[in-house]
XYZ file of C-alpha atoms in Angstrom:
171
model
C 0.154 -0.526 -0.382
C 0.923 3.561 -0.824
C 0.281 6.456 1.317
C -0.053 9.486 0.302
C 0.646 12.565 1.705
C 0.034 16.278 0.633
C -0.458 19.715 1.843
C 1.163 22.646 4.611
C 2.355 21.700 7.957
C 3.339 23.631 9.969
C 7.178 22.404 11.504
C 7.821 22.147 15.885
C 10.144 25.271 16.869
C 12.938 23.323 17.564
C 14.029 27.177 19.296
C 15.277 26.027 22.961
C 16.152 29.111 25.430
C 19.171 27.676 27.615
C 20.493 30.763 30.973
C 22.808 30.790 32.321
C 24.496 30.317 35.078
C 21.450 27.657 35.035
C 21.825 28.278 39.451
C 23.096 31.466 42.026
C 23.806 31.968 45.679
C 22.489 35.583 46.664
C 22.635 37.518 49.816
C 18.870 39.832 50.223
C 19.714 42.869 48.220
C 22.266 41.424 46.107
C 22.889 41.449 42.096
C 23.376 38.421 39.836
C 23.626 39.202 35.727
C 22.431 36.681 34.037
C 23.182 35.798 30.287
C 20.027 33.788 27.494
C 20.677 32.073 24.442
C 18.224 31.554 22.072
C 19.219 28.939 19.587
C 17.168 27.804 16.384
C 15.831 31.415 15.549
C 17.896 34.226 14.666
C 15.942 36.141 16.907
C 17.577 36.604 20.266
C 15.563 38.425 21.918
C 13.956 37.168 25.346
C 11.494 38.303 28.023
C 12.823 38.560 31.348
C 10.563 37.691 34.625
C 11.327 36.697 38.535
C 9.101 34.441 40.369
C 9.858 34.342 44.367
C 11.279 37.451 45.175
C 12.990 40.372 43.677
C 12.984 41.723 39.803
C 15.290 41.816 37.020
C 15.965 44.085 34.014
C 15.083 43.855 30.267
C 18.744 42.960 30.457
C 18.689 40.928 32.649
C 20.057 41.828 36.159
C 18.148 40.671 38.776
C 18.271 41.726 41.963
C 17.318 40.263 44.918
C 15.360 41.320 47.665
C 16.669 43.284 50.888
C 14.506 41.660 52.928
C 13.146 38.372 53.545
C 11.230 36.006 56.003
C 13.211 33.771 57.116
C 17.005 32.024 56.592
C 16.430 31.933 52.310
C 14.101 31.901 49.338
C 14.195 29.994 46.448
C 13.738 32.291 43.094
C 12.592 30.972 39.450
C 14.408 33.698 36.998
C 12.721 33.101 33.710
C 13.800 34.280 29.713
C 10.996 33.036 27.394
C 11.318 34.199 23.551
C 10.139 36.470 21.614
C 10.100 34.185 18.854
C 8.182 31.253 20.064
C 6.954 31.977 23.625
C 6.273 28.935 24.157
C 10.490 28.620 25.228
C 11.651 29.671 28.032
C 15.254 28.750 30.302
C 15.146 29.303 33.738
C 17.631 29.970 36.392
C 16.775 28.725 40.765
C 18.867 31.193 42.844
C 18.944 30.757 46.478
C 18.207 33.996 48.485
C 19.824 34.108 51.507
C 19.834 36.279 54.733
C 21.932 38.006 55.582
C 24.105 37.525 58.278
C 23.605 38.665 61.528
C 26.212 41.533 62.967
C 28.949 41.073 65.288
C 27.733 42.369 68.151
C 30.138 43.237 71.960
C 29.737 44.793 75.007
C 31.703 44.553 78.304
C 30.699 44.135 82.115
C 30.531 45.857 83.305
C 29.902 49.543 81.711
C 32.100 51.534 83.904
C 34.406 51.194 87.619
C 37.077 53.111 89.420
C 39.768 51.473 91.354
C 42.538 53.323 93.211
C 46.324 52.578 92.142
C 46.827 49.031 92.176
C 43.286 47.398 91.943
C 41.819 44.768 89.560
C 38.772 44.344 88.344
C 38.147 41.838 85.550
C 35.741 42.902 82.913
C 33.438 40.249 80.543
C 32.463 40.629 77.374
C 29.287 39.236 75.313
C 29.764 39.006 71.924
C 26.457 38.233 69.749
C 25.681 37.562 65.946
C 28.235 34.574 65.528
C 29.937 31.847 67.048
C 33.569 33.117 68.019
C 32.993 34.595 70.907
C 36.984 35.597 70.843
C 37.658 38.969 71.896
C 40.799 40.938 71.555
C 41.742 43.419 74.771
C 42.779 46.735 74.824
C 43.513 49.858 76.351
C 43.799 53.866 75.627
C 44.905 54.377 76.635
C 48.215 52.029 77.233
C 47.311 52.818 81.688
C 47.880 49.626 83.673
C 47.542 46.258 81.520
C 45.084 43.501 80.626
C 45.183 39.921 80.876
C 43.742 38.469 77.254
C 41.278 37.317 80.081
C 40.347 40.988 80.651
C 41.266 41.230 84.120
C 42.693 44.876 84.329
C 45.249 45.922 86.651
C 45.207 49.364 87.280
C 48.814 50.635 87.457
C 50.519 51.578 90.993
C 51.203 55.088 90.584
C 49.622 57.879 89.009
C 51.102 61.745 88.648
C 46.681 62.496 87.630
C 43.719 61.227 87.969
C 43.290 58.863 84.836
C 40.070 57.498 82.286
C 40.888 54.983 80.863
C 38.852 53.475 78.015
C 38.466 49.249 77.915
C 37.737 48.102 74.555
C 36.898 44.183 73.499
C 37.507 43.617 69.753
C 35.912 40.752 68.906
C 37.966 38.481 66.942
C 35.180 37.177 63.711
C 33.897 40.519 63.104
């Protein structure tokens, strides 16, 4: 049996869209440039969209949201072919919250000492798992140990205010 087919038909589109990079991890407020490669057509134009948070420009520059609820969100960045809007490519973006700022508090906040007296200072570090600090004095009057024990000098010619500072080793 011979089957003869005739007529005109529409060829399925061979257009493909690839987005690069395919994945990205960004901090809140950060940007990432995406590029789209369109094959199967001479028309390289795409329209960009971002679903899940943030915004993207017509040139593919994605900006993560400035705040998120929780520790991270997932965003899909999509480039859609202008020549065939049924064809698109996408990238996955993970937006993570910025780490909390490191802060240091010293206790006691103020103390008056006599000549040769000592005072144990303690530092509390928040925002980091590294709670180590370095101690310093300004001006360099008396001594302070790595553990925060301050010793006033044995002799002074005038009353002096000394600032005891604990600096986080993490930040």
